PDB file of C-alpha atoms in Angstrom:
ATOM      1  CA  MET A   1       5.695  -0.900 -56.832  1.00  0.00           C
ATOM      2  CA  ARG A   2       7.595  -3.469 -58.147  1.00  0.00           C
ATOM      3  CA  PHE A   3       9.830  -5.324 -55.402  1.00  0.00           C
ATOM      4  CA  LEU A   4      11.696  -8.340 -57.616  1.00  0.00           C
ATOM      5  CA  LEU A   5      15.461  -7.360 -58.546  1.00  0.00           C
ATOM      6  CA  ASP A   6      16.012  -7.628 -62.051  1.00  0.00           C
ATOM      7  CA  PRO A   7      18.708  -9.995 -63.679  1.00  0.00           C
ATOM      8  CA  GLU A   8      21.349  -7.593 -63.670  1.00  0.00           C
ATOM      9  CA  GLN A   9      20.782  -6.936 -59.899  1.00  0.00           C
ATOM     10  CA  ARG A  10      20.603 -10.804 -58.878  1.00  0.00           C
ATOM     11  CA  ALA A  11      23.782 -11.182 -61.275  1.00  0.00           C
ATOM     12  CA  PHE A  12      25.537  -8.595 -58.974  1.00  0.00           C
ATOM     13  CA  ALA A  13      24.502 -10.518 -55.865  1.00  0.00           C
ATOM     14  CA  ASP A  14      25.460 -13.923 -57.065  1.00  0.00           C
ATOM     15  CA  SER A  15      29.030 -12.598 -58.008  1.00  0.00           C
ATOM     16  CA  LEU A  16      29.167 -10.864 -54.419  1.00  0.00           C
ATOM     17  CA  ASN A  17      28.154 -14.198 -52.642  1.00  0.00           C
ATOM     18  CA  ALA A  18      30.616 -16.140 -54.617  1.00  0.00           C
ATOM     19  CA  MET A  19      33.260 -13.733 -53.868  1.00  0.00           C
ATOM     20  CA  LEU A  20      32.820 -13.780 -50.533  1.00  0.00           C
ATOM     21  CA  THR A  21      32.559 -17.611 -50.213  1.00  0.00           C
ATOM     22  CA  ALA A  22      35.903 -18.142 -51.745  1.00  0.00           C
ATOM     23  CA  ALA A  23      37.263 -15.484 -49.210  1.00  0.00           C
ATOM     24  CA  ASN A  24      36.514 -17.567 -46.229  1.00  0.00           C
ATOM     25  CA  THR A  25      35.115 -14.764 -44.180  1.00  0.00           C
ATOM     26  CA  PRO A  26      34.762 -16.382 -40.654  1.00  0.00           C
ATOM     27  CA  SER A  27      38.630 -16.536 -40.740  1.00  0.00           C
ATOM     28  CA  VAL A  28      38.673 -13.042 -41.938  1.00  0.00           C
ATOM     29  CA  VAL A  29      36.124 -12.192 -39.057  1.00  0.00           C
ATOM     30  CA  ARG A  30      38.188 -13.677 -36.237  1.00  0.00           C
ATOM     31  CA  GLU A  31      41.359 -12.211 -37.404  1.00  0.00           C
ATOM     32  CA  TRP A  32      39.297  -8.380 -37.239  1.00  0.00           C
ATOM     33  CA  SER A  33      38.474  -9.535 -33.914  1.00  0.00           C
ATOM     34  CA  ARG A  34      41.977  -9.734 -32.702  1.00  0.00           C
ATOM     35  CA  GLY A  35      42.872  -6.583 -34.076  1.00  0.00           C
ATOM     36  CA  GLU A  36      44.567  -8.052 -36.953  1.00  0.00           C
ATOM     37  CA  HIS A  37      43.713  -6.373 -39.995  1.00  0.00           C
ATOM     38  CA  THR A  38      45.554  -7.535 -42.895  1.00  0.00           C
ATOM     39  CA  SER A  39      43.140 -10.079 -44.283  1.00  0.00           C
ATOM     40  CA  GLY A  40      40.083  -7.497 -43.457  1.00  0.00           C
ATOM     41  CA  ARG A  41      41.873  -4.927 -45.622  1.00  0.00           C
ATOM     42  CA  ALA A  42      42.385  -7.210 -48.445  1.00  0.00           C
ATOM     43  CA  LEU A  43      38.860  -8.316 -48.259  1.00  0.00           C
ATOM     44  CA  TRP A  44      37.647  -4.379 -48.316  1.00  0.00           C
ATOM     45  CA  ARG A  45      39.588  -3.763 -51.227  1.00  0.00           C
ATOM     46  CA  ARG A  46      37.888  -6.598 -53.237  1.00  0.00           C
ATOM     47  CA  ILE A  47      34.908  -5.466 -52.079  1.00  0.00           C
ATOM     48  CA  ALA A  48      35.459  -1.968 -53.354  1.00  0.00           C
ATOM     49  CA  GLU A  49      36.573  -3.269 -56.580  1.00  0.00           C
ATOM     50  CA  ALA A  50      33.266  -5.006 -57.322  1.00  0.00           C
ATOM     51  CA  GLY A  51      32.123  -1.305 -56.764  1.00  0.00           C
ATOM     52  CA  VAL A  52      30.077  -1.461 -53.569  1.00  0.00           C
ATOM     53  CA  PHE A  53      31.396   1.583 -51.727  1.00  0.00           C
ATOM     54  CA  ALA A  54      30.887   3.689 -55.290  1.00  0.00           C
ATOM     55  CA  LEU A  55      26.990   2.814 -55.144  1.00  0.00           C
ATOM     56  CA  ALA A  56      26.663   5.482 -52.417  1.00  0.00           C
ATOM     57  CA  ILE A  57      28.865   8.126 -53.804  1.00  0.00           C
ATOM     58  CA  PRO A  58      27.605  10.298 -56.604  1.00  0.00           C
ATOM     59  CA  GLU A  59      29.309  10.289 -60.224  1.00  0.00           C
ATOM     60  CA  ALA A  60      30.369  13.537 -59.657  1.00  0.00           C
ATOM     61  CA  TYR A  61      32.863  11.966 -57.160  1.00  0.00           C
ATOM     62  CA  GLU A  62      33.949   8.995 -58.862  1.00  0.00           C
ATOM     63  CA  GLY A  63      31.115   7.012 -57.547  1.00  0.00           C
ATOM     64  CA  LEU A  64      28.289   5.005 -59.378  1.00  0.00           C
ATOM     65  CA  GLY A  65      25.441   6.252 -57.454  1.00  0.00           C
ATOM     66  CA  PRO A  66      23.603   7.172 -55.326  1.00  0.00           C
ATOM     67  CA  ARG A  67      21.978   3.794 -55.893  1.00  0.00           C
ATOM     68  CA  PRO A  68      20.183   2.456 -52.417  1.00  0.00           C
ATOM     69  CA  VAL A  69      18.556  -0.374 -53.971  1.00  0.00           C
ATOM     70  CA  GLU A  70      21.917  -1.666 -55.665  1.00  0.00           C
ATOM     71  CA  LEU A  71      23.706  -1.047 -52.214  1.00  0.00           C
ATOM     72  CA  SER A  72      20.730  -2.733 -50.401  1.00  0.00           C
ATOM     73  CA  VAL A  73      21.543  -5.907 -52.590  1.00  0.00           C
ATOM     74  CA  ALA A  74      25.165  -5.817 -51.858  1.00  0.00           C
ATOM     75  CA  PHE A  75      24.897  -5.086 -48.078  1.00  0.00           C
ATOM     76  CA  VAL A  76      22.367  -8.406 -47.841  1.00  0.00           C
ATOM     77  CA  GLU A  77      25.413 -10.551 -49.120  1.00  0.00           C
ATOM     78  CA  LEU A  78      27.827  -8.802 -47.045  1.00  0.00           C
ATOM     79  CA  GLY A  79      25.593  -9.390 -43.865  1.00  0.00           C
ATOM     80  CA  ARG A  80      25.313 -13.106 -45.255  1.00  0.00           C
ATOM     81  CA  HIS A  81      29.048 -13.551 -45.094  1.00  0.00           C
ATOM     82  CA  ALA A  82      29.438 -11.558 -41.559  1.00  0.00           C
ATOM     83  CA  VAL A  83      31.984  -9.237 -43.280  1.00  0.00           C
ATOM     84  CA  PRO A  84      33.636  -7.249 -40.589  1.00  0.00           C
ATOM     85  CA  GLY A  85      34.547  -3.708 -41.004  1.00  0.00           C
ATOM     86  CA  PRO A  86      32.897  -0.075 -40.570  1.00  0.00           C
ATOM     87  CA  LEU A  87      30.460  -0.877 -43.706  1.00  0.00           C
ATOM     88  CA  VAL A  88      27.369   1.345 -42.691  1.00  0.00           C
ATOM     89  CA  GLU A  89      29.669   4.159 -41.327  1.00  0.00           C
ATOM     90  CA  THR A  90      31.490   4.296 -44.721  1.00  0.00           C
ATOM     91  CA  VAL A  91      28.262   4.515 -46.283  1.00  0.00           C
ATOM     92  CA  MET A  92      27.023   7.142 -43.670  1.00  0.00           C
ATOM     93  CA  THR A  93      30.175   9.067 -44.293  1.00  0.00           C
ATOM     94  CA  ALA A  94      29.433   9.235 -48.045  1.00  0.00           C
ATOM     95  CA  ALA A  95      26.209  10.849 -47.144  1.00  0.00           C
ATOM     96  CA  LEU A  96      27.424  13.119 -44.611  1.00  0.00           C
ATOM     97  CA  LEU A  97      29.920  14.628 -47.103  1.00  0.00           C
ATOM     98  CA  THR A  98      27.710  16.974 -49.080  1.00  0.00           C
ATOM     99  CA  GLU A  99      29.668  20.127 -49.352  1.00  0.00           C
ATOM    100  CA  PRO A 100      31.505  20.180 -52.751  1.00  0.00           C
ATOM    101  CA  GLY A 101      35.074  20.771 -51.212  1.00  0.00           C
ATOM    102  CA  PRO A 102      35.074  17.972 -48.503  1.00  0.00           C
ATOM    103  CA  ALA A 103      33.431  15.655 -50.977  1.00  0.00           C
ATOM    104  CA  LYS A 104      35.981  16.184 -53.929  1.00  0.00           C
ATOM    105  CA  ARG A 105      38.846  15.900 -51.522  1.00  0.00           C
ATOM    106  CA  LEU A 106      37.611  12.566 -49.561  1.00  0.00           C
ATOM    107  CA  LEU A 107      34.808  10.620 -51.661  1.00  0.00           C
ATOM    108  CA  PRO A 108      37.008   9.190 -54.068  1.00  0.00           C
ATOM    109  CA  ALA A 109      39.288   7.491 -51.908  1.00  0.00           C
ATOM    110  CA  LEU A 110      36.028   5.801 -50.213  1.00  0.00           C
ATOM    111  CA  ALA A 111      34.618   4.701 -53.401  1.00  0.00           C
ATOM    112  CA  SER A 112      38.281   3.076 -54.508  1.00  0.00           C
ATOM    113  CA  GLY A 113      38.378   1.263 -51.052  1.00  0.00           C
ATOM    114  CA  GLU A 114      41.731   3.076 -50.358  1.00  0.00           C
ATOM    115  CA  VAL A 115      40.792   4.380 -47.095  1.00  0.00           C
ATOM    116  CA  MET A 116      37.866   3.231 -44.269  1.00  0.00           C
ATOM    117  CA  ALA A 117      35.420   5.884 -42.398  1.00  0.00           C
ATOM    118  CA  THR A 118      33.746   5.914 -39.541  1.00  0.00           C
ATOM    119  CA  ALA A 119      31.390   8.422 -38.170  1.00  0.00           C
ATOM    120  CA  ALA A 120      29.630   9.096 -34.459  1.00  0.00           C
ATOM    121  CA  SER A 121      28.250  12.093 -32.700  1.00  0.00           C
ATOM    122  CA  ALA A 122      30.538  13.374 -30.354  1.00  0.00           C
ATOM    123  CA  GLY A 123      30.738  11.369 -26.874  1.00  0.00           C
ATOM    124  CA  SER A 124      29.456   8.359 -28.192  1.00  0.00           C
ATOM    125  CA  TYR A 125      31.735   5.359 -29.683  1.00  0.00           C
ATOM    126  CA  ALA A 126      32.536   5.060 -33.363  1.00  0.00           C
ATOM    127  CA  LEU A 127      33.070   1.733 -34.901  1.00  0.00           C
ATOM    128  CA  ASP A 128      36.489   0.330 -35.821  1.00  0.00           C
ATOM    129  CA  GLY A 129      37.920   4.023 -35.426  1.00  0.00           C
ATOM    130  CA  ASP A 130      41.353   2.305 -34.909  1.00  0.00           C
ATOM    131  CA  VAL A 131      41.412   0.935 -38.452  1.00  0.00           C
ATOM    132  CA  ALA A 132      39.625   4.187 -40.108  1.00  0.00           C
ATOM    133  CA  THR A 133      41.585   6.789 -41.519  1.00  0.00           C
ATOM    134  CA  THR A 134      38.368   9.113 -42.198  1.00  0.00           C
ATOM    135  CA  ARG A 135      36.981   9.801 -38.686  1.00  0.00           C
ATOM    136  CA  LEU A 136      33.842  12.225 -38.622  1.00  0.00           C
ATOM    137  CA  CYS A 137      32.347  13.534 -35.502  1.00  0.00           C
ATOM    138  CA  TRP A 138      29.637  15.735 -35.230  1.00  0.00           C
ATOM    139  CA  ASP A 139      28.231  18.110 -32.508  1.00  0.00           C
ATOM    140  CA  GLY A 140      26.455  21.362 -31.680  1.00  0.00           C
ATOM    141  CA  ASP A 141      29.176  23.303 -33.764  1.00  0.00           C
ATOM    142  CA  GLY A 142      28.866  20.917 -37.028  1.00  0.00           C
ATOM    143  CA  LEU A 143      30.845  18.233 -38.115  1.00  0.00           C
ATOM    144  CA  ARG A 144      34.585  17.644 -38.159  1.00  0.00           C
ATOM    145  CA  MET A 145      37.193  15.436 -39.053  1.00  0.00           C
ATOM    146  CA  ALA A 146      38.257  13.993 -35.856  1.00  0.00           C
ATOM    147  CA  PRO A 147      42.173  14.015 -35.227  1.00  0.00           C
ATOM    148  CA  GLY A 148      42.216  10.956 -33.761  1.00  0.00           C
ATOM    149  CA  HIS A 149      40.549   8.000 -31.417  1.00  0.00           C
ATOM    150  CA  GLY A 150      40.706   6.986 -27.866  1.00  0.00           C
ATOM    151  CA  PRO A 151      41.114   3.292 -26.415  1.00  0.00           C
ATOM    152  CA  VAL A 152      39.784   0.324 -28.221  1.00  0.00           C
ATOM    153  CA  ARG A 153      36.762  -1.195 -26.087  1.00  0.00           C
ATOM    154  CA  ALA A 154      35.400  -4.619 -26.766  1.00  0.00           C
ATOM    155  CA  SER A 155      31.607  -5.014 -27.608  1.00  0.00           C
ATOM    156  CA  LEU A 156      29.027  -8.009 -27.747  1.00  0.00           C
ATOM    157  CA  ASP A 157      29.866  -8.500 -31.082  1.00  0.00           C
ATOM    158  CA  PRO A 158      33.956  -9.110 -30.975  1.00  0.00           C
ATOM    159  CA  ALA A 159      34.309  -7.860 -34.536  1.00  0.00           C
ATOM    160  CA  ARG A 160      32.722  -4.559 -33.712  1.00  0.00           C
ATOM    161  CA  ARG A 161      35.878  -2.835 -32.277  1.00  0.00           C
ATOM    162  CA  LEU A 162      34.604   0.512 -30.558  1.00  0.00           C
ATOM    163  CA  THR A 163      36.398   3.776 -29.705  1.00  0.00           C
ATOM    164  CA  ARG A 164      35.466   7.124 -29.050  1.00  0.00           C
ATOM    165  CA  LEU A 165      36.782   9.869 -31.292  1.00  0.00           C
ATOM    166  CA  LEU A 166      38.974  12.648 -30.155  1.00  0.00           C
ATOM    167  CA  PRO A 167      37.389  16.197 -29.927  1.00  0.00           C
ATOM    168  CA  GLY A 168      38.388  18.921 -32.227  1.00  0.00           C
ATOM    169  CA  GLY A 169      39.643  18.570 -35.910  1.00  0.00           C
ATOM    170  CA  GLU A 170      38.989  20.455 -38.971  1.00  0.00           C
ATOM    171  CA  LEU A 171      35.132  21.584 -39.492  1.00  0.00           C
ATOM    172  CA  LEU A 172      33.946  20.424 -42.677  1.00  0.00           C
ATOM    173  CA  THR A 173      30.661  21.923 -42.466  1.00  0.00           C
ATOM    174  CA  PRO A 174      28.449  23.596 -39.759  1.00  0.00           C
ATOM    175  CA  GLU A 175      25.202  22.134 -40.899  1.00  0.00           C
ATOM    176  CA  PRO A 176      25.581  18.617 -41.764  1.00  0.00           C
ATOM    177  CA  SER A 177      22.701  16.611 -43.182  1.00  0.00           C
ATOM    178  CA  LEU A 178      22.274  14.085 -40.224  1.00  0.00           C
ATOM    179  CA  ALA A 179      18.573  13.221 -41.189  1.00  0.00           C
ATOM    180  CA  HIS A 180      19.802  12.202 -44.694  1.00  0.00           C
ATOM    181  CA  ALA A 181      22.975  10.308 -43.739  1.00  0.00           C
ATOM    182  CA  LEU A 182      20.921   8.472 -40.764  1.00  0.00           C
ATOM    183  CA  THR A 183      18.591   7.142 -43.308  1.00  0.00           C
ATOM    184  CA  TRP A 184      21.321   5.744 -45.466  1.00  0.00           C
ATOM    185  CA  ALA A 185      22.689   4.005 -42.464  1.00  0.00           C
ATOM    186  CA  ARG A 186      19.769   2.536 -41.293  1.00  0.00           C
ATOM    187  CA  LEU A 187      18.980   1.175 -44.875  1.00  0.00           C
ATOM    188  CA  ALA A 188      22.789  -0.388 -44.940  1.00  0.00           C
ATOM    189  CA  THR A 189      22.201  -1.812 -41.446  1.00  0.00           C
ATOM    190  CA  ALA A 190      18.523  -3.304 -42.284  1.00  0.00           C
ATOM    191  CA  ALA A 191      19.997  -4.829 -45.529  1.00  0.00           C
ATOM    192  CA  GLN A 192      22.942  -6.296 -43.315  1.00  0.00           C
ATOM    193  CA  ALA A 193      20.629  -7.705 -40.724  1.00  0.00           C
ATOM    194  CA  LEU A 194      18.584  -9.453 -43.573  1.00  0.00           C
ATOM    195  CA  GLY A 195      21.595 -11.142 -44.918  1.00  0.00           C
ATOM    196  CA  VAL A 196      22.724 -12.125 -41.198  1.00  0.00           C
ATOM    197  CA  GLY A 197      19.139 -13.713 -40.800  1.00  0.00           C
ATOM    198  CA  LEU A 198      19.375 -15.515 -43.882  1.00  0.00           C
ATOM    199  CA  ALA A 199      23.012 -17.159 -43.147  1.00  0.00           C
ATOM    200  CA  LEU A 200      21.672 -18.309 -39.456  1.00  0.00           C
ATOM    201  CA  LEU A 201      18.614 -19.842 -41.296  1.00  0.00           C
ATOM    202  CA  ASP A 202      20.406 -21.674 -43.958  1.00  0.00           C
ATOM    203  CA  ARG A 203      23.041 -22.867 -41.309  1.00  0.00           C
ATOM    204  CA  THR A 204      20.555 -24.186 -38.824  1.00  0.00           C
ATOM    205  CA  VAL A 205      18.294 -25.944 -41.580  1.00  0.00           C
ATOM    206  CA  ALA A 206      21.558 -27.754 -42.394  1.00  0.00           C
ATOM    207  CA  TYR A 207      22.343 -28.613 -39.001  1.00  0.00           C
ATOM    208  CA  VAL A 208      18.983 -30.031 -38.059  1.00  0.00           C
ATOM    209  CA  LYS A 209      19.010 -32.165 -41.147  1.00  0.00           C
ATOM    210  CA  GLN A 210      22.410 -33.750 -40.184  1.00  0.00           C
ATOM    211  CA  ARG A 211      21.936 -33.731 -36.331  1.00  0.00           C
ATOM    212  CA  THR A 212      19.980 -36.951 -35.118  1.00  0.00           C
ATOM    213  CA  GLN A 213      17.990 -38.070 -32.380  1.00  0.00           C
ATOM    214  CA  PHE A 214      15.947 -41.182 -31.727  1.00  0.00           C
ATOM    215  CA  GLY A 215      17.292 -42.211 -34.837  1.00  0.00           C
ATOM    216  CA  VAL A 216      15.702 -39.515 -36.992  1.00  0.00           C
ATOM    217  CA  PRO A 217      16.947 -35.955 -38.091  1.00  0.00           C
ATOM    218  CA  VAL A 218      15.790 -33.262 -35.644  1.00  0.00           C
ATOM    219  CA  GLY A 219      14.566 -31.242 -38.500  1.00  0.00           C
ATOM    220  CA  SER A 220      11.808 -34.118 -39.018  1.00  0.00           C
ATOM    221  CA  PHE A 221      10.070 -33.139 -35.780  1.00  0.00           C
ATOM    222  CA  GLN A 222       7.065 -30.830 -36.093  1.00  0.00           C
ATOM    223  CA  ALA A 223       8.084 -28.426 -33.254  1.00  0.00           C
ATOM    224  CA  VAL A 224      11.443 -27.535 -35.267  1.00  0.00           C
ATOM    225  CA  LYS A 225       9.853 -27.089 -38.291  1.00  0.00           C
ATOM    226  CA  HIS A 226       7.348 -24.539 -36.990  1.00  0.00           C
ATOM    227  CA  GLN A 227      10.015 -22.660 -35.559  1.00  0.00           C
ATOM    228  CA  LEU A 228      12.085 -22.616 -39.149  1.00  0.00           C
ATOM    229  CA  ALA A 229       9.064 -21.561 -40.979  1.00  0.00           C
ATOM    230  CA  ASP A 230       8.216 -18.799 -38.389  1.00  0.00           C
ATOM    231  CA  ALA A 231      11.824 -17.333 -38.957  1.00  0.00           C
ATOM    232  CA  LYS A 232      11.428 -18.091 -42.595  1.00  0.00           C
ATOM    233  CA  ILE A 233       8.300 -16.121 -42.781  1.00  0.00           C
ATOM    234  CA  ALA A 234       9.856 -13.231 -40.609  1.00  0.00           C
ATOM    235  CA  LEU A 235      12.790 -12.656 -42.887  1.00  0.00           C
ATOM    236  CA  GLU A 236      10.876 -13.033 -46.131  1.00  0.00           C
ATOM    237  CA  PHE A 237       8.452 -10.511 -44.731  1.00  0.00           C
ATOM    238  CA  ALA A 238      11.409  -8.175 -44.179  1.00  0.00           C
ATOM    239  CA  ARG A 239      12.763  -8.265 -47.802  1.00  0.00           C
ATOM    240  CA  PRO A 240       9.812  -6.349 -49.628  1.00  0.00           C
ATOM    241  CA  LEU A 241      10.132  -3.615 -46.992  1.00  0.00           C
ATOM    242  CA  LEU A 242      13.844  -3.468 -47.480  1.00  0.00           C
ATOM    243  CA  PHE A 243      13.666  -2.892 -51.014  1.00  0.00           C
ATOM    244  CA  GLY A 244      10.418  -0.895 -50.948  1.00  0.00           C
ATOM    245  CA  ALA A 245      12.227   1.559 -48.734  1.00  0.00           C
ATOM    246  CA  ALA A 246      15.282   1.471 -51.034  1.00  0.00           C
ATOM    247  CA  LEU A 247      12.834   2.634 -53.784  1.00  0.00           C
ATOM    248  CA  THR A 248      11.299   5.507 -51.763  1.00  0.00           C
ATOM    249  CA  MET A 249      14.047   6.338 -49.221  1.00  0.00           C
ATOM    250  CA  THR A 250      11.642   8.204 -47.118  1.00  0.00           C
ATOM    251  CA  GLU A 251      12.860   7.949 -43.014  1.00  0.00           C
ATOM    252  CA  SER A 252       9.637   6.290 -42.099  1.00  0.00           C
ATOM    253  CA  ASP A 253       9.889   3.274 -44.868  1.00  0.00           C
ATOM    254  CA  VAL A 254      13.495   2.888 -43.966  1.00  0.00           C
ATOM    255  CA  ALA A 255      12.857   3.145 -40.248  1.00  0.00           C
ATOM    256  CA  ALA A 256      10.209   0.215 -40.869  1.00  0.00           C
ATOM    257  CA  ALA A 257      12.583  -1.811 -42.920  1.00  0.00           C
ATOM    258  CA  LYS A 258      14.956  -1.294 -40.293  1.00  0.00           C
ATOM    259  CA  VAL A 259      13.031  -2.537 -37.369  1.00  0.00           C
ATOM    260  CA  THR A 260      11.412  -5.571 -39.295  1.00  0.00           C
ATOM    261  CA  ALA A 261      14.735  -6.703 -40.640  1.00  0.00           C
ATOM    262  CA  CYS A 262      16.658  -6.414 -37.420  1.00  0.00           C
ATOM    263  CA  ASP A 263      13.825  -8.215 -35.487  1.00  0.00           C
ATOM    264  CA  ALA A 264      13.355 -10.938 -37.943  1.00  0.00           C
ATOM    265  CA  ALA A 265      17.315 -11.375 -37.746  1.00  0.00           C
ATOM    266  CA  TYR A 266      17.181 -11.279 -33.857  1.00  0.00           C
ATOM    267  CA  ARG A 267      14.225 -13.673 -34.035  1.00  0.00           C
ATOM    268  CA  THR A 268      16.292 -16.266 -36.288  1.00  0.00           C
ATOM    269  CA  ALA A 269      19.207 -15.834 -34.074  1.00  0.00           C
ATOM    270  CA  ARG A 270      17.125 -16.999 -30.943  1.00  0.00           C
ATOM    271  CA  THR A 271      15.941 -19.916 -33.035  1.00  0.00           C
ATOM    272  CA  ALA A 272      19.193 -20.977 -34.280  1.00  0.00           C
ATOM    273  CA  LEU A 273      20.961 -20.805 -30.904  1.00  0.00           C
ATOM    274  CA  GLN A 274      17.686 -22.877 -29.586  1.00  0.00           C
ATOM    275  CA  LEU A 275      17.897 -25.579 -32.211  1.00  0.00           C
ATOM    276  CA  HIS A 276      21.633 -25.753 -32.196  1.00  0.00           C
ATOM    277  CA  GLY A 277      21.879 -26.515 -28.291  1.00  0.00           C
ATOM    278  CA  ALA A 278      24.768 -25.939 -26.142  1.00  0.00           C
ATOM    279  CA  ILE A 279      27.303 -25.740 -29.328  1.00  0.00           C
ATOM    280  CA  GLY A 280      25.392 -22.539 -30.359  1.00  0.00           C
ATOM    281  CA  TYR A 281      26.997 -20.760 -27.706  1.00  0.00           C
ATOM    282  CA  THR A 282      30.701 -21.365 -28.209  1.00  0.00           C
ATOM    283  CA  ALA A 283      33.036 -19.154 -29.462  1.00  0.00           C
ATOM    284  CA  GLU A 284      34.911 -21.553 -31.686  1.00  0.00           C
ATOM    285  CA  TYR A 285      31.523 -22.792 -33.423  1.00  0.00           C
ATOM    286  CA  ASP A 286      31.169 -20.273 -36.678  1.00  0.00           C
ATOM    287  CA  LEU A 287      27.412 -19.502 -35.694  1.00  0.00           C
ATOM    288  CA  SER A 288      28.595 -17.338 -33.082  1.00  0.00           C
ATOM    289  CA  LEU A 289      29.759 -14.960 -35.674  1.00  0.00           C
ATOM    290  CA  TRP A 290      26.542 -14.218 -36.641  1.00  0.00           C
ATOM    291  CA  LEU A 291      24.489 -14.425 -33.661  1.00  0.00           C
ATOM    292  CA  THR A 292      26.451 -11.817 -31.836  1.00  0.00           C
ATOM    293  CA  LYS A 293      26.022  -9.731 -35.072  1.00  0.00           C
ATOM    294  CA  ALA A 294      22.279 -10.175 -35.290  1.00  0.00           C
ATOM    295  CA  ARG A 295      21.877  -8.569 -31.570  1.00  0.00           C
ATOM    296  CA  ALA A 296      24.644  -5.741 -32.178  1.00  0.00           C
ATOM    297  CA  LEU A 297      22.977  -4.401 -35.460  1.00  0.00           C
ATOM    298  CA  ARG A 298      19.793  -4.590 -33.834  1.00  0.00           C
ATOM    299  CA  ALA A 299      20.594  -1.445 -31.853  1.00  0.00           C
ATOM    300  CA  SER A 300      22.802   0.246 -34.249  1.00  0.00           C
ATOM    301  CA  TRP A 301      21.589   3.716 -35.679  1.00  0.00           C
ATOM    302  CA  GLY A 302      18.380   3.656 -34.111  1.00  0.00           C
ATOM    303  CA  SER A 303      16.712   1.253 -31.525  1.00  0.00           C
ATOM    304  CA  PRO A 304      13.384  -0.517 -32.292  1.00  0.00           C
ATOM    305  CA  GLY A 305      11.411   2.042 -30.406  1.00  0.00           C
ATOM    306  CA  GLU A 306      13.331   4.700 -32.054  1.00  0.00           C
ATOM    307  CA  CYS A 307      12.717   3.443 -35.577  1.00  0.00           C
ATOM    308  CA  ARG A 308       8.789   2.841 -34.676  1.00  0.00           C
ATOM    309  CA  ALA A 309       8.794   6.123 -33.710  1.00  0.00           C
ATOM    310  CA  ALA A 310       9.861   7.365 -37.129  1.00  0.00           C
ATOM    311  CA  VAL A 311       7.242   4.932 -38.705  1.00  0.00           C
ATOM    312  CA  LEU A 312       4.777   6.672 -36.570  1.00  0.00           C
ATOM    313  CA  ASP A 313       6.006  10.279 -37.602  1.00  0.00           C
ATOM    314  CA  GLY A 314       5.749   9.335 -41.139  1.00  0.00           C
ATOM    315  CA  LEU A 315       1.866   7.972 -41.075  1.00  0.00           C
ATOM    316  CA  SER A 316       0.945  11.473 -39.704  1.00  0.00           C
ATOM    317  CA  GLY A 317       2.692  13.286 -42.357  1.00  0.00           C
ATOM    318  CA  GLY A 318       5.889  14.085 -41.057  1.00  0.00           C
ATOM    319  CA  GLY A 319       8.178  11.494 -42.888  1.00  0.00           C
ATOM    320  CA  ARG A 320      10.774  12.990 -45.519  1.00  0.00           C
ATOM    321  CA  ARG A 321      12.655  11.659 -48.342  1.00  0.00           C
ATOM    322  CA  SER A 322      16.222  11.350 -48.188  1.00  0.00           C
TER     323      SER A 322
END
């Protein structure tokens, strides 16, 4: 199996990285956390114009996909820059809308970035339900278009604004492909987590090079080097699992990628926090934007225990291809 990205995929990642760097995403994240969405919506449209959301949508509905490898490439960059919004949920929505009628009506607007989408099971919290205009909710009766949302709740990651979706609404399909959609959500979450971990590592390496103690950079101490090397190894181990899972799209492979990437990002976050010292805790310092996201992504769309159970199920022959 070939895990290396081709030149076109690397160029796509580079172009997204350049665009998001120029967009100054930390300021966008802070505005989004305050409920100010103007800059976030503008960034969302630029991401859509780059074709990111279209990668999850079939060509029959004005998309470019589904292309899970390229989508993973894009989500690594979105995580690297801590882009706010219901990114994973928009991908999941595209995977949920498999009936021709609703798909033809709703997916073109998702591909173009004209609308945002979120999705959640009945009774659970949806991400950014106050911003999304396409809100999908499923229960025992099927998949519905939720008519609205409840109050916005704070979460561990200030940029992740949670709401409950209102019951009722238009029935889109009585038998939604939940397992298929969950696989896509976990793949996008894994890619996002890898990007978060890489950003945390880059920022921490830069910090220990300029922070001095006893007249020398902190990064020159062997104990510091070992911690950073361990974080680097964990992230680089997660990378081939992610792109390998994007090629196979089996439930077990994607679950393995999700738990590995999220654990690597979480480990890197702990290392980053320790090596930054007290400043790492402060909300004013940009590092906090990635620290909280690493923790939140670890529990999103499948806890580590649930993902490991899916891996074991796959090893016993129960894994399905999405």
